[in-house]
Coordinates of C-alpha atoms and ligand atoms in Angstrom, one line a residue:
Chain T
M1 CA 105.6 103.2 61.0
K2 CA 109.6 104.7 61.4
Q3 CA 112.5 103.9 59.5
F4 CA 114.7 101.3 60.6
G5 CA 118.6 100.5 59.4
G6 CA 122.3 102.8 59.3
Q7 CA 125.7 102.9 60.6
A8 CA 125.9 100.4 63.6
L9 CA 127.1 100.7 67.0
F10 CA 128.4 97.7 68.5
L11 CA 128.6 96.9 72.2
D12 CA 130.5 94.0 73.0
R13 CA 129.5 92.2 75.9
S14 CA 126.5 89.7 77.0
D15 CA 124.2 91.0 79.8
I16 CA 123.8 95.1 79.5
N17 CA 121.4 96.1 81.4
T18 CA 118.9 99.0 81.9
D19 CA 120.4 100.9 84.8
E20 CA 123.5 100.7 82.8
I21 CA 121.8 102.5 80.1
I22 CA 120.4 104.6 81.4
P23 CA 121.0 105.3 85.0
A24 CA 118.1 105.9 87.6
K25 CA 119.2 109.5 89.3
Y26 CA 118.0 110.7 85.2
L27 CA 114.6 108.5 86.0
T28 CA 113.3 112.0 87.5
E29 CA 113.4 113.5 84.1
N30 CA 110.0 115.1 82.6
T31 CA 111.0 114.4 79.1
K32 CA 112.4 112.0 76.6
M33 CA 114.2 115.0 75.1
D34 CA 115.9 115.4 78.2
L35 CA 117.9 111.7 78.3
K36 CA 119.7 112.7 75.7
P37 CA 123.4 113.3 77.3
Y38 CA 123.0 111.0 79.8
A39 CA 121.8 107.4 77.4
L40 CA 125.4 104.1 78.3
E41 CA 126.9 106.7 80.8
D42 CA 127.5 103.6 83.2
L43 CA 128.5 100.8 80.1
K44 CA 130.3 98.7 81.7
L45 CA 132.7 98.1 78.2
S46 CA 136.0 99.0 78.6
G47 CA 137.4 102.0 75.7
F48 CA 134.1 103.4 75.0
N49 CA 132.7 106.8 74.6
P50 CA 129.2 107.2 74.8
A51 CA 129.2 111.0 72.8
R52 CA 131.5 109.9 70.7
D53 CA 130.8 106.7 69.7
L54 CA 127.0 107.5 69.6
E55 CA 127.2 109.7 67.0
N56 CA 125.6 108.9 63.3
K57 CA 125.2 105.8 64.9
S58 CA 121.4 103.9 63.8
V59 CA 121.8 100.5 64.8
I60 CA 123.3 98.7 67.9
V61 CA 124.4 95.2 67.6
S62 CA 125.3 93.4 71.1
R63 CA 125.6 89.6 72.7
A64 CA 123.2 87.3 74.7
N65 CA 120.1 89.2 76.9
F66 CA 120.1 93.3 76.1
G67 CA 118.5 95.3 78.0
C68 CA 118.3 93.0 81.6
G69 CA 117.3 94.3 85.0
S70 CA 114.8 97.1 85.5
S71 CA 111.1 97.7 83.4
R72 CA 112.6 101.5 82.8
E73 CA 111.4 102.3 79.4
H74 CA 113.4 105.4 80.1
A75 CA 116.0 103.2 78.4
V76 CA 114.6 102.8 74.9
W77 CA 113.5 106.3 74.6
V78 CA 117.1 107.4 75.5
F79 CA 118.5 105.1 72.3
E80 CA 115.0 107.0 70.5
V81 CA 116.2 110.5 71.2
N82 CA 119.8 109.6 69.9
E83 CA 118.0 108.9 66.6
I84 CA 118.5 104.9 66.8
N85 CA 116.0 103.0 65.9
T86 CA 116.8 99.2 66.4
V87 CA 118.8 96.8 68.0
I88 CA 120.2 93.5 67.2
A89 CA 121.3 91.6 70.3
E90 CA 121.6 87.3 70.6
S91 CA 118.9 87.5 73.2
F92 CA 116.6 90.5 74.6
A93 CA 115.3 90.7 78.3
R94 CA 111.6 89.9 78.1
I95 CA 110.5 93.2 79.4
F96 CA 112.6 95.3 77.2
R97 CA 112.6 94.0 74.1
Q98 CA 108.5 94.8 74.9
N99 CA 109.6 98.2 75.5
M100 CA 110.7 98.4 72.3
Y101 CA 108.4 97.0 69.5
N102 CA 105.6 99.1 72.3
C103 CA 107.6 102.5 71.1
G104 CA 107.9 100.8 67.4
M105 CA 111.5 100.1 67.7
L106 CA 113.0 97.0 66.1
A107 CA 114.4 94.5 68.1
I108 CA 116.2 91.7 66.1
E109 CA 117.0 88.6 67.2
L110 CA 120.0 86.6 65.6
S111 CA 122.1 83.6 66.0
A112 CA 125.0 83.9 68.2
A113 CA 127.0 82.8 64.6
D114 CA 124.7 85.6 62.7
I115 CA 126.3 88.4 65.9
D116 CA 129.8 87.1 65.5
T117 CA 130.0 87.8 61.8
L118 CA 128.1 90.4 61.9
F119 CA 130.7 91.8 64.8
N120 CA 133.6 91.1 62.1
L121 CA 132.4 92.4 59.2
G122 CA 135.4 95.4 59.4
G123 CA 135.1 99.1 58.7
D124 CA 132.1 101.6 59.1
V125 CA 128.8 98.6 58.6
T126 CA 125.7 100.0 57.5
I127 CA 122.6 97.7 58.2
E128 CA 119.9 97.7 56.1
V129 CA 116.6 96.3 57.2
D130 CA 113.6 94.8 54.8
L131 CA 110.7 94.3 57.4
A132 CA 108.3 93.4 54.9
E133 CA 110.8 90.9 53.9
S134 CA 112.6 90.3 57.5
K135 CA 115.8 89.9 55.8
I136 CA 119.2 93.0 56.4
K137 CA 122.3 93.5 54.8
A138 CA 125.4 94.2 56.8
R139 CA 128.3 95.9 55.1
G140 CA 131.5 97.1 56.1
K141 CA 134.5 95.6 54.2
Q142 CA 132.7 92.5 54.1
T143 CA 128.8 92.8 53.2
A144 CA 126.9 90.1 54.8
E145 CA 122.2 89.4 54.3
F146 CA 120.7 87.7 57.1
S147 CA 116.9 86.7 57.5
F148 CA 115.4 87.4 61.1
S149 CA 111.7 86.2 62.4
L150 CA 110.0 87.9 64.0
N151 CA 106.3 87.5 66.5
E152 CA 103.6 88.4 64.0
F153 CA 102.0 90.7 67.0
D154 CA 105.4 92.5 67.3
R155 CA 105.4 93.2 64.1
K156 CA 101.4 94.7 64.0
L157 CA 103.0 96.8 67.1
V158 CA 106.1 98.2 65.3
E159 CA 103.5 98.9 62.1
A160 CA 100.6 100.1 64.1
G161 CA 103.7 102.9 65.7
G162 CA 103.4 101.2 69.5
W163 CA 101.4 99.4 71.5
L164 CA 99.3 102.7 72.8
N165 CA 98.2 103.3 69.5
Y166 CA 97.4 99.1 68.1
A167 CA 95.0 99.3 72.0
D168 CA 92.7 102.1 71.0
L169 CA 92.5 101.3 68.0
H170 CA 91.6 97.1 69.4
Y171 CA 90.2 97.0 72.5
Chain C
M1 CA 95.9 67.9 79.5
G2 CA 97.3 69.4 82.6
Q3 CA 97.4 72.7 83.5
T4 CA 100.0 74.9 85.1
I5 CA 98.9 78.1 87.4
V6 CA 99.8 80.8 84.8
E7 CA 97.9 78.8 82.4
K8 CA 94.5 78.3 84.5
I9 CA 95.2 82.2 85.8
F10 CA 95.9 83.4 81.9
A11 CA 93.3 80.7 80.5
A12 CA 90.2 83.0 83.2
H13 CA 91.8 86.7 81.8
R14 CA 92.0 86.1 78.7
R15 CA 90.3 88.8 76.9
D16 CA 92.0 88.8 73.3
T17 CA 94.5 86.0 71.6
P18 CA 95.3 88.1 67.8
T19 CA 98.3 85.4 67.8
P20 CA 98.6 82.0 68.6
E21 CA 101.4 82.7 71.2
N22 CA 100.0 85.6 72.3
I23 CA 97.5 86.4 74.5
I24 CA 96.1 89.6 75.4
L25 CA 95.1 89.3 79.5
D26 CA 92.6 91.1 81.6
L27 CA 93.7 92.5 84.3
D28 CA 93.2 92.9 88.2
V29 CA 95.1 95.4 89.9
V30 CA 97.5 98.2 87.2
M31 CA 99.9 99.0 90.7
C32 CA 101.7 103.1 90.3
H33 CA 105.2 104.5 91.7
E34 CA 106.2 108.0 90.9
I35 CA 109.1 107.7 88.7
T36 CA 106.9 105.1 85.7
T37 CA 104.1 106.4 86.5
P38 CA 104.0 110.2 85.9
I39 CA 105.4 110.0 82.4
A40 CA 102.9 107.5 81.7
I41 CA 100.3 110.6 83.1
T42 CA 101.9 113.3 80.9
D43 CA 101.6 111.0 77.8
L44 CA 98.3 110.0 78.7
E45 CA 97.7 113.7 79.1
A46 CA 99.3 115.0 75.7
R47 CA 97.0 112.5 73.8
G48 CA 94.2 113.5 75.3
M49 CA 93.5 110.0 76.4
D50 CA 93.1 111.2 81.1
R51 CA 91.3 108.2 81.7
V52 CA 91.6 105.5 83.1
F53 CA 89.6 101.5 83.1
D54 CA 88.9 101.4 86.7
P55 CA 90.0 103.6 89.7
D56 CA 89.3 101.5 92.1
K57 CA 91.8 98.7 90.4
I58 CA 94.8 100.9 90.1
K59 CA 96.6 101.3 93.4
A60 CA 99.8 103.9 93.2
V61 CA 102.0 104.9 95.8
I62 CA 105.3 107.2 96.2
D63 CA 108.3 104.9 97.2
H64 CA 111.2 106.0 95.9
V65 CA 112.6 108.8 96.5
T66 CA 110.1 110.0 99.4
P67 CA 109.7 112.9 101.1
A68 CA 111.6 114.2 97.6
K69 CA 115.0 114.9 97.2
D70 CA 115.0 117.9 95.3
S71 CA 112.1 119.8 92.2
K72 CA 112.2 116.3 89.9
T73 CA 111.0 114.5 92.3
A74 CA 108.2 116.5 93.6
T75 CA 107.4 117.0 90.9
Q76 CA 107.4 113.3 89.8
G77 CA 105.3 112.6 92.9
K78 CA 103.2 115.4 92.5
I79 CA 101.8 114.4 89.7
L80 CA 100.6 111.2 90.8
R81 CA 99.4 112.7 93.9
D82 CA 97.1 115.2 90.9
W83 CA 96.4 112.1 88.9
A84 CA 94.9 110.1 92.0
R85 CA 93.2 112.5 93.0
R86 CA 91.1 113.7 89.8
H87 CA 90.8 110.3 88.4
N88 CA 89.0 109.3 92.4
I89 CA 91.9 106.4 93.0
R90 CA 91.6 105.6 96.8
D91 CA 94.6 103.3 96.9
F92 CA 96.7 106.0 96.6
F93 CA 99.6 106.4 99.4
D94 CA 101.0 109.4 100.2
I95 CA 103.9 110.7 102.1
G96 CA 103.7 109.5 106.3
R97 CA 101.1 105.5 104.6
N98 CA 103.9 105.2 101.4
G99 CA 106.5 102.4 101.1
V100 CA 107.7 100.0 99.1
C101 CA 105.7 99.0 96.4
H102 CA 106.2 95.8 96.3
A103 CA 105.7 94.9 100.4
L104 CA 103.1 97.9 101.2
F105 CA 100.4 96.9 98.5
P106 CA 100.7 92.5 99.7
E107 CA 100.4 94.7 103.3
K108 CA 97.3 96.2 102.6
G109 CA 95.5 93.0 100.7
F110 CA 95.6 94.4 97.7
I111 CA 97.0 90.8 95.4
R112 CA 94.8 87.3 95.5
P113 CA 95.6 84.1 94.2
G114 CA 94.6 84.4 90.7
Y115 CA 95.1 87.4 90.0
T116 CA 96.9 89.6 87.5
V117 CA 99.3 92.1 88.3
I118 CA 101.6 95.3 85.6
M119 CA 103.5 97.8 87.1
G120 CA 106.3 99.6 85.8
D121 CA 108.5 97.9 88.3
S122 CA 110.5 95.4 87.3
H123 CA 110.3 93.6 90.7
T124 CA 106.3 93.1 90.6
C125 CA 107.4 89.7 89.8
T126 CA 107.4 89.3 94.2
H127 CA 103.7 89.4 94.0
G128 CA 103.8 86.1 92.1
A129 CA 104.0 84.6 96.0
F130 CA 99.7 85.0 96.3
G131 CA 99.4 82.7 93.1
A132 CA 99.0 85.7 91.3
F133 CA 100.6 86.5 87.5
A134 CA 102.2 89.7 88.2
A135 CA 104.3 90.9 86.0
G136 CA 107.2 94.3 85.7
V137 CA 106.1 96.0 82.3
G138 CA 107.6 99.5 80.3
T139 CA 105.6 102.5 80.4
T140 CA 103.4 101.9 77.5
D141 CA 102.6 98.6 79.1
L142 CA 101.2 100.5 81.7
E143 CA 100.1 103.6 79.8
V144 CA 97.4 101.0 78.1
G145 CA 97.1 99.3 81.6
I146 CA 96.2 102.6 83.1
L147 CA 93.2 103.0 80.2
K148 CA 92.3 99.4 78.3
G149 CA 92.5 97.6 82.5
V150 CA 94.4 95.3 79.1
C151 CA 98.0 93.8 78.7
S152 CA 99.8 91.6 76.2
F153 CA 101.6 88.4 77.3
R154 CA 103.6 85.6 74.7
L155 CA 102.1 81.9 76.4
P156 CA 104.4 81.0 79.0
R157 CA 106.2 78.7 79.5
T158 CA 106.9 77.1 83.8
I159 CA 110.1 75.5 84.9
R160 CA 109.6 74.2 88.3
V161 CA 111.1 75.0 90.2
E162 CA 111.0 72.1 93.6
I163 CA 112.9 72.6 96.9
T164 CA 113.8 69.8 99.1
G165 CA 115.3 69.3 102.6
E166 CA 115.7 71.7 105.1
L167 CA 117.4 75.7 106.3
S168 CA 119.6 75.0 108.3
A169 CA 119.9 77.2 111.1
G170 CA 121.3 81.2 110.0
V171 CA 120.6 80.3 106.4
Y172 CA 117.4 81.9 104.9
A173 CA 114.8 82.5 101.9
K174 CA 117.0 85.0 100.0
D175 CA 120.1 82.6 100.1
V176 CA 118.1 79.9 98.7
I177 CA 116.9 82.7 95.3
L178 CA 120.6 84.2 94.9
N179 CA 122.1 80.0 94.7
I180 CA 119.0 79.5 92.2
I181 CA 119.6 82.3 89.9
K182 CA 123.3 81.2 90.4
E183 CA 122.1 78.4 88.9
I184 CA 119.6 79.1 86.5
T185 CA 121.9 82.4 85.3
V186 CA 120.5 86.4 84.4
N187 CA 118.9 84.6 81.4
G188 CA 117.9 81.4 82.4
A189 CA 114.4 82.4 82.5
T190 CA 113.7 84.8 80.3
D191 CA 109.8 84.3 78.7
R192 CA 109.6 81.7 81.7
V193 CA 107.7 81.5 84.2
L194 CA 109.4 80.6 87.6
E195 CA 106.7 78.2 89.6
F196 CA 109.0 77.5 92.9
G197 CA 107.0 74.8 95.3
G198 CA 108.0 71.9 97.4
P199 CA 108.0 70.9 100.6
V200 CA 110.9 74.1 101.9
V201 CA 108.3 76.3 100.1
D202 CA 105.3 74.8 101.6
A203 CA 106.9 75.7 104.8
M204 CA 107.9 79.4 104.3
S205 CA 106.1 82.5 105.6
M206 CA 104.6 84.8 103.0
E207 CA 107.8 86.9 103.5
A208 CA 110.1 84.8 102.4
R209 CA 107.8 83.7 99.6
M210 CA 108.1 86.6 98.1
T211 CA 111.9 87.0 98.4
L212 CA 111.6 84.3 96.5
C213 CA 109.6 85.5 94.2
N214 CA 111.5 89.0 93.9
M215 CA 114.2 87.4 92.5
A216 CA 112.4 85.6 89.6
I217 CA 113.0 88.7 87.9
E218 CA 117.0 88.8 88.2
A219 CA 117.0 85.3 86.1
G220 CA 115.1 86.9 83.0
A221 CA 111.6 85.2 84.7
T222 CA 108.4 87.0 83.2
C223 CA 107.0 86.2 87.1
G224 CA 108.2 83.9 90.1
I225 CA 104.8 82.3 91.4
C226 CA 103.8 80.0 94.6
L227 CA 100.3 77.7 94.4
P228 CA 98.2 79.7 97.0
D229 CA 98.0 77.5 100.0
Q230 CA 97.3 77.3 104.0
T231 CA 100.0 80.2 104.4
T232 CA 98.7 83.1 101.9
A233 CA 94.7 82.1 103.3
E234 CA 96.4 83.1 107.0
Y235 CA 97.9 86.2 105.7
L236 CA 95.2 87.9 103.3
W237 CA 92.4 86.2 106.3
P238 CA 91.5 90.2 107.6
F239 CA 90.3 91.1 104.0
I240 CA 88.7 88.6 103.2
K241 CA 86.9 87.0 106.0
D242 CA 84.0 88.7 104.3
N243 CA 84.7 86.6 101.5
Y244 CA 84.8 82.8 102.9
A245 CA 83.4 80.9 106.7
T246 CA 86.7 80.2 107.3
V247 CA 90.2 80.2 105.8
D248 CA 89.2 76.5 105.2
Q249 CA 86.7 76.9 103.8
A250 CA 89.0 80.0 101.6
V251 CA 92.4 77.6 101.1
E252 CA 89.8 74.8 99.0
D253 CA 88.4 78.3 96.2
F254 CA 92.1 78.2 96.4
N255 CA 93.0 74.7 95.4
Q256 CA 91.6 76.4 91.5
W257 CA 94.4 78.0 91.2
H258 CA 97.2 74.9 92.1
S259 CA 99.1 73.6 88.9
D260 CA 97.5 70.3 88.3
P261 CA 99.0 67.2 88.8
D262 CA 100.2 66.6 84.9
A263 CA 100.4 69.5 84.1
V264 CA 103.4 70.2 80.8
Y265 CA 106.8 72.4 82.7
E266 CA 108.9 73.1 80.0
Q267 CA 111.9 71.9 82.8
V268 CA 112.2 71.1 86.8
L269 CA 114.6 72.0 88.2
R270 CA 115.5 70.6 91.8
F271 CA 117.7 71.7 94.6
D272 CA 118.4 70.0 97.9
V273 CA 118.8 73.2 100.7
S274 CA 120.5 71.1 103.2
S275 CA 123.5 71.7 102.1
L276 CA 123.3 75.4 101.3
V277 CA 125.1 78.1 103.7
P278 CA 125.1 81.6 103.6
Q279 CA 124.8 83.0 99.4
V280 CA 126.6 86.5 98.5
T281 CA 127.6 87.8 95.2
Y282 CA 130.4 89.3 93.7
G283 CA 131.2 91.0 90.5
F284 CA 127.9 92.8 88.7
K285 CA 124.7 90.2 87.2
P286 CA 122.9 88.6 90.2
D287 CA 124.3 85.0 89.2
E288 CA 127.9 86.0 90.2
V289 CA 127.2 84.6 93.4
K290 CA 129.7 82.9 96.2
D291 CA 128.8 80.7 99.3
I292 CA 129.5 83.7 102.1
T293 CA 132.9 81.8 103.6
A294 CA 134.8 82.2 99.8
M295 CA 133.9 85.9 100.1
E296 CA 135.7 86.1 104.3
G297 CA 137.2 89.7 105.2
V298 CA 136.1 91.1 101.5
P299 CA 135.9 95.4 103.5
V300 CA 133.0 97.1 103.4
D301 CA 131.7 101.0 104.0
Q302 CA 127.6 100.5 104.3
I303 CA 125.8 98.2 105.0
Y304 CA 122.4 98.7 104.0
I305 CA 118.7 97.1 105.1
G306 CA 115.8 97.2 103.2
S307 CA 114.0 97.1 99.9
C308 CA 111.5 95.2 98.3
T309 CA 113.4 91.4 98.9
N310 CA 114.2 92.2 102.3
G311 CA 112.9 95.2 104.3
R312 CA 109.9 93.5 106.1
I313 CA 109.9 92.3 109.6
E314 CA 110.7 88.9 109.7
D315 CA 113.9 90.8 108.1
L316 CA 114.8 93.5 110.3
R317 CA 114.3 90.1 113.4
E318 CA 116.8 88.6 111.6
A319 CA 119.3 90.7 111.8
A320 CA 118.6 92.0 115.1
R321 CA 119.1 88.4 116.0
V322 CA 122.8 90.0 115.3
L323 CA 122.9 92.7 116.0
A324 CA 121.5 92.8 119.7
G325 CA 123.6 93.5 122.6
R326 CA 127.1 94.3 119.7
K327 CA 128.1 97.7 117.9
I328 CA 128.7 98.1 114.6
S329 CA 132.1 98.2 113.7
D330 CA 133.3 102.0 113.5
Q331 CA 134.9 100.9 110.0
V332 CA 130.9 101.3 108.7
R333 CA 128.6 102.6 109.0
G334 CA 125.2 101.0 108.7
V335 CA 121.5 102.5 107.3
L336 CA 118.1 100.5 108.2
S337 CA 115.4 101.5 105.6
P338 CA 111.8 99.0 107.4
A339 CA 110.3 98.2 103.8
T340 CA 107.0 100.7 105.3
P341 CA 104.8 101.6 108.3
G342 CA 103.1 99.0 108.9
V343 CA 107.2 96.4 108.9
Y344 CA 108.4 100.4 111.3
S345 CA 105.6 100.4 113.8
Q346 CA 106.3 96.6 114.4
A347 CA 110.1 97.1 114.6
L348 CA 109.6 100.3 117.2
E349 CA 107.1 97.5 119.6
E350 CA 108.5 94.7 119.5
G351 CA 112.1 97.0 120.3
I352 CA 114.0 95.5 117.3
I353 CA 114.6 99.2 116.2
K354 CA 116.0 100.3 119.6
I355 CA 118.5 97.2 118.7
F356 CA 119.5 98.3 115.9
Q357 CA 120.2 102.4 116.9
D358 CA 121.8 101.0 120.2
A359 CA 123.7 99.1 117.2
G360 CA 124.6 102.3 115.4
F361 CA 122.6 101.8 112.7
C362 CA 120.8 104.7 110.6
V363 CA 117.5 104.5 110.6
T364 CA 115.6 106.1 107.7
N365 CA 111.7 106.4 106.5
P366 CA 110.2 103.4 104.3
T367 CA 111.9 104.1 100.8
C368 CA 113.7 102.4 98.0
G369 CA 116.1 105.4 98.0
A370 CA 119.9 103.7 98.7
C371 CA 118.2 100.4 96.8
L372 CA 118.6 102.1 93.2
G373 CA 121.1 104.1 94.3
M374 CA 118.9 107.9 94.3
S375 CA 118.2 108.6 98.2
T376 CA 119.3 107.6 101.9
G377 CA 122.8 105.4 101.3
V378 CA 123.9 106.7 97.7
L379 CA 127.0 104.6 97.0
A380 CA 130.7 107.0 96.8
E381 CA 133.1 106.1 93.8
G382 CA 135.2 102.7 94.5
E383 CA 132.8 101.8 98.0
I384 CA 131.9 98.5 98.8
C385 CA 127.7 98.3 100.3
A386 CA 126.6 95.0 101.9
S387 CA 123.3 94.7 101.1
T388 CA 119.8 92.7 101.4
T389 CA 118.6 94.2 97.5
N390 CA 118.3 92.7 94.5
R391 CA 121.1 94.3 91.7
N392 CA 124.7 94.2 92.0
F393 CA 125.0 96.4 88.5
N394 CA 127.4 98.5 88.3
G395 CA 126.2 102.2 89.3
R396 CA 122.9 101.0 90.9
M397 CA 123.9 102.4 93.9
G398 CA 126.2 104.7 92.9
K399 CA 127.8 105.9 90.2
G400 CA 131.0 103.6 90.6
G401 CA 129.9 102.1 94.1
I402 CA 130.1 97.8 94.1
V403 CA 127.3 95.9 96.1
H404 CA 127.6 92.3 97.2
L405 CA 123.7 90.8 98.3
M406 CA 123.0 88.6 101.2
S407 CA 120.5 88.0 103.0
P408 CA 119.4 90.4 106.5
L409 CA 121.7 88.4 108.8
S410 CA 124.7 88.6 106.8
A411 CA 124.5 92.4 106.3
A412 CA 123.9 92.7 109.8
A413 CA 126.9 90.2 110.3
A414 CA 129.0 92.4 107.8
A415 CA 128.0 95.2 110.3
V416 CA 129.4 94.0 113.2
A417 CA 132.5 92.5 111.5
G418 CA 133.4 95.7 108.8
K419 CA 133.5 93.0 106.5
I420 CA 132.2 90.2 104.9
T421 CA 131.5 86.6 107.7
D422 CA 129.8 84.0 107.7
P423 CA 126.9 84.9 110.0
R424 CA 126.2 82.1 111.6
P425 CA 128.4 81.9 114.7
M426 CA 127.3 85.0 115.4
L427 CA 124.0 83.5 116.1
A428 CA 125.5 81.3 119.3
Ligands
SF4_1 S1 113.5 98.9 97.0 FE1 114.6 98.6 95.0 S2 114.7 97.2 93.7 FE2 112.6 97.6 94.7 S3 111.5 99.2 94.1 FE3 112.7 100.0 95.0 S4 114.1 100.4 93.8 FE4 112.5 99.1 92.5

């Protein structure tokens, strides 16, 4: 199983789509690693600079309907190769969310109020994820704690390191 | 308690229920294209799992960038081609026989009522038009589908979308679905099935139903679905005529895939489309939709007619109604990509290709091409495209480009006027 948590990158917008996360023209790359420089290249968010802002970040915090649009799993891989292991959002598009669990990565949904609290912690925010207890601890200028719920099957996929491993054992 | 069509399909395909909320389904069709499949193939190879669960249930096509535009896209095509040969996947569509997956596969009769279908492509929901459960998935789901013939889903909740009234002249399925997405919003149907029904859907052709279901994902839905009927059976007849004595018998059999009268819906939405006018998107989300009359005069640089949403023969006929005897504005360029070779040759036969060419359109081979900004009509920074496709995301048709989604008729009118305009006066 992967390790979850780390320093947070805040993307303050709803409906961030997978075309913005990884534009279609890079879908011809042949390895996950080749995608690395293009993460969030077309993100429509003022002041955002992917190269600078992604550095040392392991967790993305965003708003509603994260990962909508194209089914491209490249959107998850481009995070994976940039060492992002967790995305926390108010809600996810179904395919993106499933792709995260399928890759053994963590997609966590929190209420709009909890997401607001995260956005307002101030300073550099570090997030600790306790998967067994379904709890998150966030430390910035202020600290906050949340519990989250995870579908039992999705939890198994994350623990198995992804759907292919799980499916190979069971079907 | 009654069941919805998707509940019936799930019950008939249940392989496992790992938790009460999740179900593992047996798959009838796994569809593949050259953008999301090659990376699955190389991963399976690397894991020593280069196998397929059933070559007859796998359908593959090169459609997104074809013919290849550079070495990388050529390599993607080659990986898919070699794999299809290696595993005796007979339904593989290479250059010359290829077209946009969600237009080509239905045309070949691959999708039947009650089927479960996945593909590494979000617009797989198109195939719900046949009364199938068809969902877009990522590459890992695709790998497991190829290898094991199963896929996992959460148990669906269904929103019934009841469409009533009568469409007025110049208003089409595309306008209906844009209007519905505006109401539901881009995530209003996440983890839901959109079941389309009512007299307007009953009266629609299969092409129009595919347009409707195609954009279900734009409201976040897992799939869109229509109940199979006489229209479905007639469309499929060439492929099923050995299985049934008559079309009526097929229709009767398809009735098993109807939602029960007492099926439980999470929500029932009603749309009376009698007063609906042509619709168009603004902004960068498919739920940012206005009446076309409110966007009158917005200048455009390119017109794109094609894609899995609106590149079928009916769509080309609609556009040709406006283009016949007219020239497109010298301020714009027009690109037509018939969605499949079948559509292309039918359009040739009907004189439609000539109408497009005489009007000043460039006609490309069937491909996704510009729809996802990869070839044959990519936009430059700041350029605006009136498009019959399904996504107006930032950069979708080329970095910095702007897309307005609309019906083929409205796109043809924009080509003639050189700007967004109500197409209805041009029909007279
Ligand atoms: S036509 Fe566009 S939306 Fe349809 S499958 Fe091709 S790229 Fe995707």
